mmCIF file of C-alpha atoms and ligand atoms in Angstrom:
data_model
loop_
_atom_site.group_PDB
_atom_site.id
_atom_site.type_symbol
_atom_site.label_atom_id
_atom_site.label_comp_id
_atom_site.label_asym_id
_atom_site.label_seq_id
_atom_site.Cartn_x
_atom_site.Cartn_y
_atom_site.Cartn_z
ATOM 1 C CA UNK O 1 43.646 -7.131 8.894
ATOM 2 C CA UNK O 2 41.684 -5.237 6.225
ATOM 3 C CA UNK O 3 40.565 -6.532 2.828
ATOM 4 C CA UNK O 4 39.419 -4.513 -0.150
ATOM 5 C CA UNK O 5 36.218 -5.575 -1.895
ATOM 6 C CA UNK O 6 36.283 -6.254 -5.636
ATOM 7 C CA UNK O 7 33.977 -4.387 -8.056
ATOM 8 C CA UNK O 8 31.888 -7.555 -8.498
ATOM 9 C CA UNK O 9 31.472 -7.815 -4.723
ATOM 10 C CA UNK O 10 30.497 -4.140 -4.501
ATOM 11 C CA UNK O 11 27.903 -4.551 -7.300
ATOM 12 C CA UNK O 12 26.452 -7.654 -5.645
ATOM 13 C CA UNK O 13 26.420 -5.792 -2.353
ATOM 14 C CA UNK O 14 24.546 -2.839 -3.944
ATOM 15 C CA UNK O 15 21.895 -5.189 -5.316
ATOM 16 C CA UNK O 16 21.549 -6.822 -1.898
ATOM 17 C CA UNK O 17 21.052 -3.417 -0.293
ATOM 18 C CA UNK O 18 18.737 -1.842 -2.844
ATOM 19 C CA UNK O 19 15.708 -0.033 -1.395
ATOM 20 C CA UNK O 20 14.353 2.460 -3.908
ATOM 21 C CA UNK O 21 11.050 4.232 -4.378
ATOM 22 C CA UNK O 22 10.080 4.933 -8.007
ATOM 23 C CA UNK O 23 7.490 7.664 -8.429
ATOM 24 C CA UNK O 24 5.180 6.725 -11.305
ATOM 25 C CA UNK O 25 2.610 9.443 -10.672
ATOM 26 C CA UNK O 26 2.062 12.191 -8.110
ATOM 27 C CA UNK O 27 -0.898 14.226 -9.363
ATOM 28 C CA UNK O 28 -4.329 14.280 -7.730
ATOM 29 C CA UNK O 29 -7.809 13.570 -9.085
ATOM 30 C CA UNK O 30 -7.474 15.254 -12.467
ATOM 31 C CA UNK O 31 -4.978 13.743 -14.932
ATOM 32 C CA UNK O 32 -2.943 16.498 -16.591
ATOM 33 C CA UNK O 33 -0.143 16.617 -19.102
ATOM 34 C CA UNK O 34 2.118 17.466 -16.191
ATOM 35 C CA UNK O 35 1.337 14.697 -13.730
ATOM 36 C CA UNK O 36 0.187 11.102 -13.824
ATOM 37 C CA UNK O 37 -2.055 9.829 -11.050
ATOM 38 C CA UNK O 38 -0.909 8.242 -7.798
ATOM 39 C CA UNK O 39 1.346 5.239 -8.147
ATOM 40 C CA UNK O 40 4.751 4.217 -6.857
ATOM 41 C CA UNK O 41 6.899 1.137 -7.027
ATOM 42 C CA UNK O 42 9.199 0.173 -4.191
ATOM 43 C CA UNK O 43 12.181 -1.858 -5.358
ATOM 44 C CA UNK O 44 13.604 -3.844 -2.467
ATOM 45 C CA UNK O 45 16.541 -5.989 -3.595
ATOM 46 C CA UNK O 46 14.958 -6.380 -7.041
ATOM 47 C CA UNK O 47 11.507 -7.379 -5.808
ATOM 48 C CA UNK O 48 8.856 -4.822 -6.767
ATOM 49 C CA UNK O 49 5.933 -3.704 -4.604
ATOM 50 C CA UNK O 50 3.417 -1.280 -6.129
ATOM 51 C CA UNK O 51 1.585 1.279 -4.004
ATOM 52 C CA UNK O 52 -1.587 2.620 -5.630
ATOM 53 C CA UNK O 53 -2.321 2.244 -9.311
ATOM 54 C CA UNK O 54 -3.895 5.322 -10.871
ATOM 55 C CA UNK O 55 -4.804 5.435 -14.535
ATOM 56 C CA UNK O 56 -1.692 5.221 -16.739
ATOM 57 C CA UNK O 57 0.486 3.528 -14.107
ATOM 58 C CA UNK O 58 1.407 0.660 -16.428
ATOM 59 C CA UNK O 59 2.813 3.137 -18.972
ATOM 60 C CA UNK O 60 4.927 4.785 -16.317
ATOM 61 C CA UNK O 61 6.014 1.366 -15.127
ATOM 62 C CA UNK O 62 7.371 0.690 -18.612
ATOM 63 C CA UNK O 63 8.838 4.172 -18.927
ATOM 64 C CA UNK O 64 10.828 3.616 -15.735
ATOM 65 C CA UNK O 65 12.109 0.311 -17.177
ATOM 66 C CA UNK O 66 10.746 -1.745 -14.303
ATOM 67 C CA UNK O 67 10.236 -5.459 -14.894
ATOM 68 C CA UNK O 68 6.644 -6.708 -14.806
ATOM 69 C CA UNK O 69 7.726 -10.219 -13.781
ATOM 70 C CA UNK O 70 9.240 -8.830 -10.588
ATOM 71 C CA UNK O 71 5.891 -7.392 -9.481
ATOM 72 C CA UNK O 72 3.792 -9.702 -7.308
ATOM 73 C CA UNK O 73 2.193 -7.410 -4.718
ATOM 74 C CA UNK O 74 0.052 -4.278 -5.100
ATOM 75 C CA UNK O 75 -1.185 -2.169 -2.173
ATOM 76 C CA UNK O 76 -4.167 0.144 -2.721
ATOM 77 C CA UNK O 77 -4.639 2.967 -0.202
ATOM 78 C CA UNK O 78 -8.301 3.693 -0.905
ATOM 79 C CA UNK O 79 -10.983 3.318 -3.503
ATOM 80 C CA UNK O 80 -10.885 6.711 -5.165
ATOM 81 C CA UNK O 81 -10.404 6.427 -8.911
ATOM 82 C CA UNK O 82 -7.144 8.380 -8.991
ATOM 83 C CA UNK O 83 -5.570 5.598 -6.901
ATOM 84 C CA UNK O 84 -6.985 2.465 -8.523
ATOM 85 C CA UNK O 85 -8.396 3.039 -12.046
ATOM 86 C CA UNK O 86 -5.133 1.672 -13.464
ATOM 87 C CA UNK O 87 -5.642 -1.774 -11.940
ATOM 88 C CA UNK O 88 -7.858 -3.430 -14.607
ATOM 89 C CA UNK O 89 -5.559 -2.262 -17.414
ATOM 90 C CA UNK O 90 -2.433 -3.457 -15.632
ATOM 91 C CA UNK O 91 -4.008 -6.829 -14.774
ATOM 92 C CA UNK O 92 -5.102 -7.286 -18.403
ATOM 93 C CA UNK O 93 -1.623 -6.383 -19.724
ATOM 94 C CA UNK O 94 0.065 -8.853 -17.365
ATOM 95 C CA UNK O 95 -2.204 -11.519 -18.836
ATOM 96 C CA UNK O 96 -1.267 -10.548 -22.410
ATOM 97 C CA UNK O 97 2.390 -10.822 -21.418
ATOM 98 C CA UNK O 98 1.766 -14.434 -20.412
ATOM 99 C CA UNK O 99 2.095 -14.123 -16.670
ATOM 100 C CA UNK O 100 1.400 -17.340 -14.777
ATOM 101 C CA UNK O 101 2.292 -16.507 -11.175
ATOM 102 C CA UNK O 102 -0.331 -15.204 -8.746
ATOM 103 C CA UNK O 103 -0.799 -11.461 -8.308
ATOM 104 C CA UNK O 104 -1.672 -10.326 -4.771
ATOM 105 C CA UNK O 105 -3.693 -7.165 -4.219
ATOM 106 C CA UNK O 106 -4.029 -5.701 -0.738
ATOM 107 C CA UNK O 107 -7.007 -3.379 -0.486
ATOM 108 C CA UNK O 108 -10.196 -2.687 1.377
ATOM 109 C CA UNK O 109 -12.978 -5.257 1.478
ATOM 110 C CA UNK O 110 -14.911 -3.462 -1.309
ATOM 111 C CA UNK O 111 -12.081 -3.898 -3.840
ATOM 112 C CA UNK O 112 -13.129 -7.353 -5.164
ATOM 113 C CA UNK O 113 -16.753 -6.165 -5.337
ATOM 114 C CA UNK O 114 -15.600 -3.329 -7.597
ATOM 115 C CA UNK O 115 -12.940 -5.081 -9.682
ATOM 116 C CA UNK O 116 -13.963 -8.742 -9.924
ATOM 117 C CA UNK O 117 -16.899 -8.057 -12.310
ATOM 118 C CA UNK O 118 -14.525 -6.075 -14.570
ATOM 119 C CA UNK O 119 -12.015 -8.921 -14.554
ATOM 120 C CA UNK O 120 -14.776 -11.473 -15.178
ATOM 121 C CA UNK O 121 -15.936 -9.499 -18.220
ATOM 122 C CA UNK O 122 -12.657 -8.298 -19.734
ATOM 123 C CA UNK O 123 -10.102 -10.861 -18.553
ATOM 124 C CA UNK O 124 -11.891 -14.199 -18.972
ATOM 125 C CA UNK O 125 -8.770 -16.033 -20.208
ATOM 126 C CA UNK O 126 -6.387 -14.599 -17.635
ATOM 127 C CA UNK O 127 -3.518 -17.134 -17.379
ATOM 128 C CA UNK O 128 -2.825 -16.297 -13.737
ATOM 129 C CA UNK O 129 -4.750 -15.747 -10.511
ATOM 130 C CA UNK O 130 -5.565 -12.376 -8.956
ATOM 131 C CA UNK O 131 -5.898 -12.772 -5.205
ATOM 132 C CA UNK O 132 -7.442 -9.985 -3.143
ATOM 133 C CA UNK O 133 -6.346 -9.633 0.481
ATOM 134 C CA UNK O 134 -8.756 -7.358 2.352
ATOM 135 C CA UNK O 135 -7.517 -5.172 5.206
ATOM 136 C CA UNK O 136 -9.277 -2.928 7.668
ATOM 137 C CA UNK O 137 -8.258 0.680 6.877
ATOM 138 C CA UNK O 138 -9.054 1.910 10.399
ATOM 139 C CA UNK O 139 -6.465 -0.384 11.982
ATOM 140 C CA UNK O 140 -2.688 -0.183 12.212
ATOM 141 C CA UNK O 141 -1.883 -3.806 11.427
ATOM 142 C CA UNK O 142 0.588 -6.014 9.639
ATOM 143 C CA UNK O 143 -0.861 -6.991 6.246
ATOM 144 C CA UNK O 144 2.135 -8.476 4.458
ATOM 145 C CA UNK O 145 5.418 -10.100 5.378
ATOM 146 C CA UNK O 146 8.127 -11.930 3.455
ATOM 147 C CA UNK O 147 11.795 -12.711 4.074
ATOM 148 C CA UNK O 148 12.934 -9.113 3.659
ATOM 149 C CA UNK O 149 9.951 -6.818 4.165
ATOM 150 C CA UNK O 150 7.004 -6.081 6.459
ATOM 151 C CA UNK O 151 4.087 -3.886 5.368
ATOM 152 C CA UNK O 152 1.556 -2.478 7.825
ATOM 153 C CA UNK O 153 -1.362 -0.118 7.426
ATOM 154 C CA UNK O 154 -1.473 3.484 8.640
ATOM 155 C CA UNK O 155 -5.089 4.588 9.279
ATOM 156 C CA UNK O 156 -5.670 7.964 7.589
ATOM 157 C CA UNK O 157 -8.435 10.568 7.679
ATOM 158 C CA UNK O 158 -10.161 11.022 4.328
ATOM 159 C CA UNK O 159 -13.645 11.291 2.784
ATOM 160 C CA UNK O 160 -13.694 7.519 2.309
ATOM 161 C CA UNK O 161 -11.808 4.889 4.332
ATOM 162 C CA UNK O 162 -8.129 5.330 3.521
ATOM 163 C CA UNK O 163 -4.888 3.752 4.746
ATOM 164 C CA UNK O 164 -1.267 4.573 4.203
ATOM 165 C CA UNK O 165 1.466 1.954 4.270
ATOM 166 C CA UNK O 166 4.596 1.543 6.352
ATOM 167 C CA UNK O 167 7.228 -0.559 4.584
ATOM 168 C CA UNK O 168 9.904 -1.863 6.921
ATOM 169 C CA UNK O 169 12.943 -3.741 5.793
ATOM 170 C CA UNK O 170 13.738 -6.629 8.106
ATOM 171 C CA UNK O 171 17.046 -6.510 10.025
ATOM 172 C CA UNK O 172 19.847 -7.830 7.869
ATOM 173 C CA UNK O 173 22.521 -10.390 8.707
ATOM 174 C CA UNK O 174 26.119 -9.209 8.955
ATOM 175 C CA UNK O 175 28.321 -9.804 5.919
ATOM 176 C CA UNK O 176 30.869 -12.587 5.993
ATOM 177 C CA UNK O 177 34.421 -11.450 5.237
ATOM 178 C CA UNK O 178 35.360 -14.113 2.712
ATOM 179 C CA UNK O 179 39.098 -13.601 3.090
ATOM 180 C CA UNK O 180 38.921 -14.094 6.864
ATOM 181 C CA UNK O 181 36.857 -17.240 6.447
ATOM 182 C CA UNK O 182 39.520 -18.566 4.081
ATOM 183 C CA UNK O 183 42.317 -17.456 6.389
ATOM 184 C CA UNK O 184 40.920 -19.390 9.375
ATOM 185 C CA UNK O 185 39.669 -22.218 7.111
ATOM 186 C CA UNK O 186 36.187 -21.980 8.593
ATOM 187 C CA UNK O 187 33.990 -24.852 7.346
ATOM 188 C CA UNK O 188 30.918 -23.824 5.296
ATOM 189 C CA UNK O 189 28.702 -25.546 7.882
ATOM 190 C CA UNK O 190 29.691 -22.897 10.498
ATOM 191 C CA UNK O 191 28.918 -19.807 8.371
ATOM 192 C CA UNK O 192 25.226 -19.589 9.246
ATOM 193 C CA UNK O 193 25.967 -19.713 13.008
ATOM 194 C CA UNK O 194 28.718 -17.090 12.678
ATOM 195 C CA UNK O 195 26.321 -14.748 10.844
ATOM 196 C CA UNK O 196 23.949 -15.230 13.768
ATOM 197 C CA UNK O 197 26.586 -14.122 16.286
ATOM 198 C CA UNK O 198 28.425 -17.352 17.225
ATOM 199 C CA UNK O 199 32.217 -17.256 17.581
ATOM 200 C CA UNK O 200 34.326 -19.808 15.723
ATOM 201 C CA UNK O 201 36.561 -22.247 17.610
ATOM 202 C CA UNK O 202 39.438 -23.608 15.555
ATOM 203 C CA UNK O 203 40.444 -27.300 15.765
ATOM 204 C CA UNK O 204 43.337 -26.066 17.968
ATOM 205 C CA UNK O 205 40.832 -24.504 20.386
ATOM 206 C CA UNK O 206 41.486 -20.854 19.475
ATOM 207 C CA UNK O 207 38.378 -18.693 19.752
ATOM 208 C CA UNK O 208 37.864 -16.360 16.781
ATOM 209 C CA UNK O 209 35.268 -13.713 17.690
ATOM 210 C CA UNK O 210 32.483 -13.489 15.107
ATOM 211 C CA UNK O 211 33.161 -9.755 14.801
ATOM 212 C CA UNK O 212 36.511 -10.596 13.222
ATOM 213 C CA UNK O 213 34.812 -12.770 10.609
ATOM 214 C CA UNK O 214 31.972 -10.444 9.692
ATOM 215 C CA UNK O 215 31.274 -6.863 8.661
ATOM 216 C CA UNK O 216 28.247 -5.277 10.389
ATOM 217 C CA UNK O 217 24.989 -5.138 8.422
ATOM 218 C CA UNK O 218 23.694 -1.768 7.277
ATOM 219 C CA UNK O 219 20.689 -0.441 9.206
ATOM 220 C CA UNK O 220 17.281 -1.635 8.008
ATOM 221 C CA UNK O 221 15.287 1.135 6.291
ATOM 222 C CA UNK O 222 11.677 2.287 6.696
ATOM 223 C CA UNK O 223 9.425 4.071 4.224
ATOM 224 C CA UNK O 224 5.977 5.557 4.917
ATOM 225 C CA UNK O 225 3.346 6.418 2.297
ATOM 226 C CA UNK O 226 0.509 8.641 3.530
ATOM 227 C CA UNK O 227 -2.037 9.584 0.863
ATOM 228 C CA UNK O 228 -4.866 10.593 0.824
ATOM 229 C CA UNK O 229 -5.385 12.239 4.175
ATOM 230 C CA UNK O 230 -6.336 15.385 6.000
ATOM 231 C CA UNK O 231 -3.945 16.609 8.697
ATOM 232 C CA UNK O 232 -3.993 13.727 11.138
ATOM 233 C CA UNK O 233 -1.709 13.643 14.175
ATOM 234 C CA UNK O 234 -2.592 10.058 15.048
ATOM 235 C CA UNK O 235 -0.192 8.826 12.366
ATOM 236 C CA UNK O 236 2.823 10.436 14.074
ATOM 237 C CA UNK O 237 3.757 7.551 16.433
ATOM 238 C CA UNK O 238 3.376 5.024 13.618
ATOM 239 C CA UNK O 239 5.763 6.799 11.245
ATOM 240 C CA UNK O 240 8.195 8.025 13.927
ATOM 241 C CA UNK O 241 11.756 8.273 12.601
ATOM 242 C CA UNK O 242 11.206 6.759 9.134
ATOM 243 C CA UNK O 243 13.930 7.342 6.556
ATOM 244 C CA UNK O 244 11.484 8.805 4.039
ATOM 245 C CA UNK O 245 7.897 9.979 4.443
ATOM 246 C CA UNK O 246 5.797 10.523 1.318
ATOM 247 C CA UNK O 247 2.905 12.705 2.464
ATOM 248 C CA UNK O 248 0.227 14.204 0.315
ATOM 249 C CA UNK O 249 0.299 17.992 -0.050
ATOM 250 C CA UNK O 250 -2.610 18.598 -2.366
ATOM 251 C CA UNK O 251 -2.899 22.289 -1.543
ATOM 252 C CA UNK O 252 -0.977 25.386 -0.491
ATOM 253 C CA UNK O 253 -1.757 27.581 2.491
ATOM 254 C CA UNK O 254 -4.062 29.908 0.516
ATOM 255 C CA UNK O 255 -6.323 26.919 -0.235
ATOM 256 C CA UNK O 256 -6.435 25.616 3.334
ATOM 257 C CA UNK O 257 -10.232 25.826 3.450
ATOM 258 C CA UNK O 258 -10.445 23.661 0.331
ATOM 259 C CA UNK O 259 -8.009 21.157 1.914
ATOM 260 C CA UNK O 260 -10.213 20.910 4.980
ATOM 261 C CA UNK O 261 -13.400 20.518 2.941
ATOM 262 C CA UNK O 262 -11.963 17.706 0.792
ATOM 263 C CA UNK O 263 -10.021 15.932 3.595
ATOM 264 C CA UNK O 264 -6.652 16.661 2.065
ATOM 265 C CA UNK O 265 -3.503 18.264 3.517
ATOM 266 C CA UNK O 266 -1.592 21.417 2.796
ATOM 267 C CA UNK O 267 2.172 21.349 2.267
ATOM 268 C CA UNK O 268 2.651 23.068 5.606
ATOM 269 C CA UNK O 269 0.549 20.439 7.363
ATOM 270 C CA UNK O 270 2.566 17.647 5.747
ATOM 271 C CA UNK O 271 5.744 19.349 6.989
ATOM 272 C CA UNK O 272 4.330 19.653 10.528
ATOM 273 C CA UNK O 273 3.651 15.917 10.553
ATOM 274 C CA UNK O 274 7.194 15.204 9.259
ATOM 275 C CA UNK O 275 8.706 17.424 11.940
ATOM 276 C CA UNK O 276 6.629 15.976 14.785
ATOM 277 C CA UNK O 277 7.435 12.427 13.648
ATOM 278 C CA UNK O 278 11.124 13.245 13.413
ATOM 279 C CA UNK O 279 11.417 11.666 9.962
ATOM 280 C CA UNK O 280 14.659 12.006 8.010
ATOM 281 C CA UNK O 281 13.234 13.200 4.694
ATOM 282 C CA UNK O 282 9.838 14.392 3.434
ATOM 283 C CA UNK O 283 8.589 13.954 -0.126
ATOM 284 C CA UNK O 284 5.511 15.974 -1.068
ATOM 285 C CA UNK O 285 3.042 14.635 -3.636
ATOM 286 C CA UNK O 286 -0.593 14.301 -4.784
ATOM 287 C CA UNK O 287 -0.517 17.825 -6.174
ATOM 288 C CA UNK O 288 -3.680 19.635 -7.180
ATOM 289 C CA UNK O 289 -3.805 20.547 -10.861
ATOM 290 C CA UNK O 290 -4.363 24.179 -9.851
ATOM 291 C CA UNK O 291 -0.623 24.752 -9.306
ATOM 292 C CA UNK O 292 1.348 25.219 -12.527
ATOM 293 C CA UNK O 293 4.483 25.282 -10.387
ATOM 294 C CA UNK O 294 4.634 23.466 -7.050
ATOM 295 C CA UNK O 295 7.598 25.502 -5.776
ATOM 296 C CA UNK O 296 5.134 27.453 -3.662
ATOM 297 C CA UNK O 297 4.233 24.192 -1.857
ATOM 298 C CA UNK O 298 7.904 23.302 -1.439
ATOM 299 C CA UNK O 299 8.753 26.664 0.071
ATOM 300 C CA UNK O 300 5.849 26.548 2.494
ATOM 301 C CA UNK O 301 6.868 23.079 3.677
ATOM 302 C CA UNK O 302 10.574 23.928 3.963
ATOM 303 C CA UNK O 303 9.810 26.760 6.383
ATOM 304 C CA UNK O 304 8.779 24.027 8.825
ATOM 305 C CA UNK O 305 10.764 21.009 7.659
ATOM 306 C CA UNK O 306 13.838 21.918 5.579
ATOM 307 C CA UNK O 307 14.672 18.411 4.291
ATOM 308 C CA UNK O 308 11.676 18.354 1.954
ATOM 309 C CA UNK O 309 11.573 17.621 -1.766
ATOM 310 C CA UNK O 310 8.815 17.548 -4.372
ATOM 311 C CA UNK O 311 7.800 14.260 -5.922
ATOM 312 C CA UNK O 312 7.870 14.113 -9.692
ATOM 313 C CA UNK O 313 7.257 11.483 -12.340
ATOM 314 C CA UNK O 314 10.284 9.224 -12.816
ATOM 315 C CA UNK O 315 11.884 10.428 -9.569
ATOM 316 C CA UNK O 316 13.905 7.678 -7.928
ATOM 317 C CA UNK O 317 14.349 7.971 -4.164
ATOM 318 C CA UNK O 318 17.150 5.816 -2.813
ATOM 319 C CA UNK O 319 16.810 4.845 0.848
ATOM 320 C CA UNK O 320 19.889 2.657 0.912
ATOM 321 C CA UNK O 321 22.467 5.466 0.684
HETATM 322 ZN ZN1 ZN F 401 -6.252 11.045 -4.478
HETATM 323 ZN ZN1 ZN F 402 -8.869 10.247 -2.232
#
């Protein structure tokens, strides 16, 4: 017996499945008219999680029509200005907008030492609390968990302590087929058990396998953010098989010496990591301002890992399709 889903059901289903990465900025160090500084927002079923907050991130946040009230968690990879100078401005703006719920910031232990004095001076009347959660950037550990998502750190190799983030959607429950539930007149009290794999036994003693009452859940998705870092093979087992890897590619092959000196990666190195980790898709970012056109980086990476794209401001990467 097959049932067609209505448009309303499909729309609700899409919202339930949403896992998108919004690129707010993908330039490095020097702000230019071409690129904003590092910042992304992951939208998982309408809850927003920010990764890095370079200068100007709040403007990009608005430009991408994201909702400030949906943002409760910010993850900062490392304390270089191009990844965190946007924090005080964003925190101040959220106060002006009348926010009252806590804002959680996950960063290295030095973050409150750096930012708390700024907040004490500029944001005295803040109507909400900013709570810093320190993590150890040299460890691969779970730093955040809620009903739908787990975030763990990916130790990176940079001039200062730096950590990437692995965002893993939790396994989803199968979908109930409403029409089948109605057909067998399954009581509401049994639905939870059926979603958890229990069969239904009718009052007449007929066993209805749970597979007949449910549609399988879609696979849970995984996203890895690795910036800033030199070429670092130790991350490979951590990011193995992710749906999308965002890896910094600050330089091209002709500037390899500069990449080494500054603990950054070339596009080719990012592609080698993607290939070795068997990821599904690679997104290059954190571009040096020296490249007026990053196609050269894209081509170098694609020679090693063909399913590569360039990040760009306002790019939306959808993991759920
Ligand atoms: Zn950077
Ligand atoms: Zn850096």
